[in-house]
Amino acid sequence: MNELFIHKLKGLSTGQSHFLQLQSTCSDCRNGVGLVMSQEGLKKAARGAVAQHERSIAPDLARGMMLLLICIAHVPLYISNNAEYRTLNHPSGGDLLDNIIQFATMMIVDLRSYPMFAVLFGYGLAMIVTRQLAAGTSQQTTRKLIRRRCLYMILFGAIHALIVFSFDILTVYGLVGLLFGFLLFAPKRKLLRVIGWLSLIMVSLLLTQAWLLSGGAGAPMLDYSTLATSYGGAIEKRLFEYPFWVVYSLIAMPLIIPVLIGVWAGNKRLLEAPQQNQRLLKKISIIGITVSILGALPLALTVFGFWQKSTYLTALHSISGIFGGIGYIALFGLISARISAAGSRGKIVQALVATGQRSLTSYLLHSIILALLLSSWGFGLGKYFHSFEIFFIGILTWLILVVISVLLERKGHRGPAEVLLRKLVYRKSY
């Protein structure tokens, strides 16, 4: 049977042969069969990091836009001119323009950017495994590489959290990768079964949390490190905020499931071959974004007083955010399919892709820019602005990231954080 399979491969074009070899090798290696396709398949050392020409446009395009959502989601944390109540980090008060911005952010951004990030993280891990196994890397070596990558993400996240922004997400995703990395090599049924059980657990936890916290008028304004008046005071607060945030994120925020859904999507190569998966991507985007909007609407309407604030509405907003993150990813898959069919990339697409290729550097840099602009120990703009003005500071921050990424792309340089991570993870293979 193997002889017949190899004979058929010889009759295909080089590109088709490579694609089928990749798919068959990965499938068999994941199940421990280890079919040898060529002498190259005998290699045991990890192959190097993905080359520029191997990258698919869809994930990088999505990462570039994801960073805009993250910038917009984080800026309200620095608003310090209101000390009463917050809804999803948005302060009370403000005029009509502030309320409109809060409504739009709750509908489109809040608790949607992190699930989007999580899906892309899981997708990236799945593609690393696929490429390593296709290159003949042993499963044991690939597992070590994944563990090493996750450990360094935790390290990057810890440094990021203690120096500038305690609500770091890199640590959380690194821990998820360590805890659930074995599912990267699991059969499809087992992966889907785990996703199903974890979904039930997550919904139960969020509803329990809503019940325990019900009865309050809203979340009190916490003394965040982002509101500290001195840099030393901010570091002191981060030492307490950071571990609490990590534990809270793993238990009470729906982040594990999107990572595993990203693994499933990576195994199906939804973003690597968006043109072949347009029908599925369209279904996912329509269902995901529709559920996201419907789930976000009740809480968003509380901004205008049309609905009474409730912890159950927050839970609904959070659960529907998973659908939103997945729907956004599928939408960018469809957009990338259109771009590929057109055969050319405009300047805007090129800029977004360049930013997505440097998403780690951009993520770390956005925290530094926001802290310098808005913190009291920086320029202190957070004391003077409300939601409307702060929203545009988030957009400005993202535009700065895009410009820096484009300049690096023109000079042929990767992002410095990406270079460091690759050297640490791939070592001699880099």
GROMACS .gro file of C-alpha atoms in nm, residues 102-367:
model
  266
  102GLN     CA    1  -1.821   5.259   2.518
  103PHE     CA    2  -2.121   5.100   2.346
  104ALA     CA    3  -1.925   5.034   2.025
  105THR     CA    4  -1.625   4.897   2.215
  106MET     CA    5  -1.841   4.659   2.418
  107MET     CA    6  -2.014   4.539   2.103
  108ILE     CA    7  -1.704   4.481   1.889
  109VAL     CA    8  -1.387   4.476   2.099
  110ASP     CA    9  -1.423   4.389   2.468
  111LEU     CA   10  -1.365   4.020   2.545
  112ARG     CA   11  -1.338   3.955   2.171
  113SER     CA   12  -0.973   4.049   2.112
  114TYR     CA   13  -0.833   3.801   2.366
  115PRO     CA   14  -1.027   3.501   2.226
  116MET     CA   15  -0.907   3.609   1.882
  117PHE     CA   16  -0.549   3.615   2.014
  118ALA     CA   17  -0.608   3.273   2.174
  119VAL     CA   18  -0.733   3.114   1.851
  120LEU     CA   19  -0.429   3.245   1.663
  121PHE     CA   20  -0.196   3.116   1.935
  122GLY     CA   21  -0.347   2.767   1.918
  123TYR     CA   22  -0.341   2.779   1.539
  124GLY     CA   23   0.026   2.875   1.544
  125LEU     CA   24   0.116   2.585   1.773
  126ALA     CA   25  -0.068   2.342   1.546
  127MET     CA   26   0.119   2.470   1.241
  128ILE     CA   27   0.453   2.437   1.421
  129VAL     CA   28   0.374   2.072   1.493
  130THR     CA   29   0.258   2.014   1.135
  131ARG     CA   30   0.574   2.160   0.984
  132GLN     CA   31   0.807   1.983   1.227
  133LEU     CA   32   0.652   1.642   1.169
  134ALA     CA   33   0.641   1.698   0.794
  135ALA     CA   34   1.016   1.771   0.801
  136GLY     CA   35   1.078   1.438   0.974
  137THR     CA   36   1.130   1.576   1.323
  138SER     CA   37   1.050   1.314   1.585
  139GLN     CA   38   0.737   1.361   1.793
  140GLN     CA   39   0.945   1.369   2.111
  141THR     CA   40   1.164   1.650   1.976
  142THR     CA   41   0.856   1.841   1.860
  143ARG     CA   42   0.699   1.810   2.205
  144LYS     CA   43   1.015   1.952   2.361
  145LEU     CA   44   1.014   2.240   2.115
  146ILE     CA   45   0.651   2.325   2.199
  147ARG     CA   46   0.725   2.310   2.572
  148ARG     CA   47   1.030   2.531   2.526
  149ARG     CA   48   0.828   2.786   2.329
  150CYS     CA   49   0.556   2.798   2.594
  151LEU     CA   50   0.810   2.834   2.875
  152TYR     CA   51   0.976   3.128   2.704
  153MET     CA   52   0.636   3.287   2.641
  154ILE     CA   53   0.574   3.264   3.015
  155LEU     CA   54   0.912   3.428   3.076
  156PHE     CA   55   0.843   3.705   2.824
  157GLY     CA   56   0.502   3.757   2.982
  158ALA     CA   57   0.641   3.776   3.335
  159ILE     CA   58   0.898   4.039   3.236
  160HIS     CA   59   0.632   4.233   3.044
  161ALA     CA   60   0.395   4.218   3.341
  162LEU     CA   61   0.642   4.329   3.605
  163ILE     CA   62   0.799   4.607   3.399
  164VAL     CA   63   0.501   4.769   3.230
  165PHE     CA   64   0.161   4.589   3.222
  166SER     CA   65   0.047   4.333   3.479
  167PHE     CA   66  -0.258   4.215   3.280
  168ASP     CA   67  -0.030   4.025   3.044
  169ILE     CA   68  -0.174   3.753   2.822
  170LEU     CA   69   0.149   3.584   2.707
  171THR     CA   70   0.189   3.407   3.041
  172VAL     CA   71  -0.166   3.275   3.029
  173TYR     CA   72  -0.128   3.133   2.678
  174GLY     CA   73   0.211   2.986   2.765
  175LEU     CA   74   0.056   2.803   3.061
  176VAL     CA   75  -0.234   2.682   2.847
  177GLY     CA   76   0.020   2.548   2.598
  178LEU     CA   77   0.205   2.360   2.873
  179LEU     CA   78  -0.112   2.218   3.030
  180PHE     CA   79  -0.290   2.120   2.709
  181GLY     CA   80  -0.001   2.080   2.465
  182PHE     CA   81  -0.055   1.704   2.453
  183LEU     CA   82  -0.374   1.771   2.254
  184LEU     CA   83  -0.159   1.895   1.966
  185PHE     CA   84  -0.081   1.529   1.901
  186ALA     CA   85  -0.422   1.389   1.994
  187PRO     CA   86  -0.677   1.244   1.750
  188LYS     CA   87  -0.951   1.478   1.632
  189ARG     CA   88  -1.221   1.306   1.839
  190LYS     CA   89  -1.027   1.342   2.162
  191LEU     CA   90  -0.958   1.710   2.095
  192LEU     CA   91  -1.325   1.783   2.023
  193ARG     CA   92  -1.431   1.583   2.330
  194VAL     CA   93  -1.203   1.789   2.554
  195ILE     CA   94  -1.332   2.113   2.397
  196GLY     CA   95  -1.689   2.001   2.468
  197TRP     CA   96  -1.628   1.914   2.833
  198LEU     CA   97  -1.426   2.229   2.896
  199SER     CA   98  -1.705   2.436   2.740
  200LEU     CA   99  -1.954   2.295   2.990
  201ILE     CA  100  -1.715   2.362   3.277
  202MET     CA  101  -1.647   2.716   3.157
  203VAL     CA  102  -2.015   2.806   3.126
  204SER     CA  103  -2.080   2.661   3.473
  205LEU     CA  104  -1.794   2.863   3.624
  206LEU     CA  105  -1.905   3.188   3.460
  207LEU     CA  106  -2.266   3.142   3.571
  208THR     CA  107  -2.153   3.052   3.923
  209GLN     CA  108  -1.934   3.362   3.930
  210ALA     CA  109  -2.228   3.572   3.810
  211TRP     CA  110  -2.450   3.427   4.084
  212LEU     CA  111  -2.191   3.489   4.357
  213LEU     CA  112  -2.134   3.848   4.247
  214SER     CA  113  -2.499   3.931   4.171
  215GLY     CA  114  -2.664   4.214   4.358
  216GLY     CA  115  -2.392   4.475   4.309
  217ALA     CA  116  -2.442   4.793   4.112
  218GLY     CA  117  -2.123   4.743   3.917
  219ALA     CA  118  -1.755   4.680   3.953
  220PRO     CA  119  -1.588   4.931   4.186
  221MET     CA  120  -1.298   5.131   4.052
  222LEU     CA  121  -0.998   4.922   4.154
  223ASP     CA  122  -0.665   5.073   4.240
  224TYR     CA  123  -0.495   4.934   3.930
  225SER     CA  124  -0.122   4.962   3.876
  226THR     CA  125  -0.209   5.151   3.557
  227LEU     CA  126  -0.340   5.432   3.780
  228ALA     CA  127  -0.035   5.450   4.009
  229THR     CA  128   0.118   5.794   4.050
  230SER     CA  129   0.479   5.671   4.048
  231TYR     CA  130   0.666   5.402   3.857
  232GLY     CA  131   0.788   5.243   4.180
  233GLY     CA  132   0.433   5.230   4.311
  234ALA     CA  133   0.317   5.072   3.986
  235ILE     CA  134   0.579   4.796   4.012
  236GLU     CA  135   0.474   4.726   4.371
  237LYS     CA  136   0.111   4.684   4.264
  238ARG     CA  137   0.206   4.467   3.967
  239LEU     CA  138   0.371   4.216   4.201
  240PHE     CA  139   0.025   4.143   4.343
  241GLU     CA  140  -0.185   4.198   4.031
  242TYR     CA  141   0.013   3.973   3.799
  243PRO     CA  142  -0.023   3.636   3.979
  244PHE     CA  143  -0.388   3.710   4.061
  245TRP     CA  144  -0.457   3.795   3.696
  246VAL     CA  145  -0.294   3.475   3.570
  247VAL     CA  146  -0.495   3.251   3.804
  248TYR     CA  147  -0.816   3.443   3.736
  249SER     CA  148  -0.763   3.421   3.359
  250LEU     CA  149  -0.712   3.045   3.368
  251ILE     CA  150  -1.016   2.982   3.587
  252ALA     CA  151  -1.272   3.252   3.515
  253MET     CA  152  -1.196   3.381   3.165
  254PRO     CA  153  -1.288   3.180   2.853
  255LEU     CA  154  -0.936   3.159   2.707
  256ILE     CA  155  -0.849   2.788   2.712
  257ILE     CA  156  -1.127   2.686   2.473
  258PRO     CA  157  -1.031   2.935   2.196
  259VAL     CA  158  -0.672   2.806   2.209
  260LEU     CA  159  -0.794   2.449   2.155
  261ILE     CA  160  -1.030   2.562   1.879
  262GLY     CA  161  -0.728   2.724   1.718
  263VAL     CA  162  -0.550   2.386   1.735
  264TRP     CA  163  -0.849   2.224   1.562
  265ALA     CA  164  -0.847   2.496   1.293
  266GLY     CA  165  -0.472   2.450   1.246
  267ASN     CA  166  -0.511   2.076   1.199
  268LYS     CA  167  -0.767   2.148   0.928
  269ARG     CA  168  -0.542   2.418   0.776
  270LEU     CA  169  -0.834   2.660   0.759
  271LEU     CA  170  -0.613   2.966   0.726
  272GLU     CA  171  -0.333   2.803   0.528
  273ALA     CA  172  -0.577   2.711   0.252
  274PRO     CA  173  -0.864   2.963   0.289
  275GLN     CA  174  -0.972   2.934  -0.074
  276GLN     CA  175  -1.039   2.562  -0.030
  277ASN     CA  176  -1.226   2.625   0.297
  278GLN     CA  177  -1.437   2.927   0.201
  279ARG     CA  178  -1.772   2.757   0.264
  280LEU     CA  179  -1.676   2.652   0.617
  281LEU     CA  180  -1.511   2.987   0.691
  282LYS     CA  181  -1.824   3.169   0.578
  283LYS     CA  182  -2.045   2.962   0.810
  284ILE     CA  183  -1.810   3.016   1.103
  285SER     CA  184  -1.785   3.391   1.045
  286ILE     CA  185  -2.162   3.442   1.009
  287ILE     CA  186  -2.254   3.230   1.312
  288GLY     CA  187  -1.967   3.355   1.526
  289ILE     CA  188  -2.013   3.726   1.465
  290THR     CA  189  -2.395   3.703   1.491
  291VAL     CA  190  -2.379   3.526   1.828
  292SER     CA  191  -2.113   3.773   1.942
  293ILE     CA  192  -2.328   4.076   1.859
  294LEU     CA  193  -2.643   3.931   2.016
  295GLY     CA  194  -2.453   3.831   2.330
  296ALA     CA  195  -2.284   4.169   2.366
  297LEU     CA  196  -2.592   4.383   2.304
  298PRO     CA  197  -2.765   4.356   2.647
  299LEU     CA  198  -2.456   4.464   2.843
  300ALA     CA  199  -2.368   4.734   2.590
  301LEU     CA  200  -2.719   4.883   2.621
  302THR     CA  201  -2.662   4.941   2.993
  303VAL     CA  202  -2.436   5.230   2.891
  304PHE     CA  203  -2.748   5.422   2.782
  305GLY     CA  204  -2.960   5.296   3.070
  306PHE     CA  205  -3.180   5.078   2.846
  307TRP     CA  206  -3.092   4.769   3.047
  308GLN     CA  207  -3.010   4.720   3.412
  309LYS     CA  208  -2.652   4.613   3.486
  310SER     CA  209  -2.619   4.250   3.588
  311THR     CA  210  -2.336   4.004   3.641
  312TYR     CA  211  -2.535   3.759   3.427
  313LEU     CA  212  -2.515   4.003   3.136
  314THR     CA  213  -2.138   4.016   3.187
  315ALA     CA  214  -2.125   3.635   3.177
  316LEU     CA  215  -2.330   3.634   2.856
  317HIS     CA  216  -2.098   3.896   2.708
  318SER     CA  217  -1.794   3.687   2.800
  319ILE     CA  218  -1.928   3.359   2.660
  320SER     CA  219  -2.040   3.519   2.334
  321GLY     CA  220  -1.694   3.674   2.305
  322ILE     CA  221  -1.552   3.332   2.218
  323PHE     CA  222  -1.783   3.320   1.917
  324GLY     CA  223  -1.675   3.672   1.824
  325GLY     CA  224  -1.305   3.592   1.832
  326ILE     CA  225  -1.356   3.280   1.620
  327GLY     CA  226  -1.586   3.465   1.381
  328TYR     CA  227  -1.331   3.742   1.331
  329ILE     CA  228  -1.059   3.490   1.247
  330ALA     CA  229  -1.285   3.321   0.992
  331LEU     CA  230  -1.370   3.659   0.840
  332PHE     CA  231  -1.003   3.737   0.786
  333GLY     CA  232  -0.963   3.394   0.632
  334LEU     CA  233  -1.229   3.489   0.376
  335ILE     CA  234  -1.064   3.825   0.314
  336SER     CA  235  -0.728   3.658   0.256
  337ALA     CA  236  -0.892   3.418   0.008
  338ARG     CA  237  -1.019   3.719  -0.188
  339ILE     CA  238  -0.675   3.879  -0.178
  340SER     CA  239  -0.509   3.559  -0.299
  341ALA     CA  240  -0.762   3.528  -0.580
  342ALA     CA  241  -0.692   3.887  -0.687
  343GLY     CA  242  -0.322   3.804  -0.708
  344SER     CA  243  -0.197   4.129  -0.556
  345ARG     CA  244  -0.175   4.295  -0.217
  346GLY     CA  245  -0.246   4.662  -0.169
  347LYS     CA  246  -0.040   4.882   0.060
  348ILE     CA  247  -0.290   4.855   0.346
  349VAL     CA  248  -0.284   4.475   0.332
  350GLN     CA  249   0.096   4.474   0.316
  351ALA     CA  250   0.111   4.703   0.621
  352LEU     CA  251  -0.129   4.483   0.820
  353VAL     CA  252   0.060   4.167   0.727
  354ALA     CA  253   0.392   4.329   0.824
  355THR     CA  254   0.242   4.420   1.162
  356GLY     CA  255   0.102   4.069   1.207
  357GLN     CA  256   0.442   3.918   1.133
  358ARG     CA  257   0.578   4.126   1.422
  359SER     CA  258   0.281   4.077   1.653
  360LEU     CA  259   0.488   3.982   1.959
  361THR     CA  260   0.707   4.291   1.929
  362SER     CA  261   0.401   4.507   1.862
  363TYR     CA  262   0.211   4.361   2.159
  364LEU     CA  263   0.497   4.437   2.397
  365LEU     CA  264   0.555   4.780   2.245
  366HIS     CA  265   0.191   4.886   2.269
  367SER     CA  266   0.204   4.847   2.647
   0.00000   0.00000   0.00000
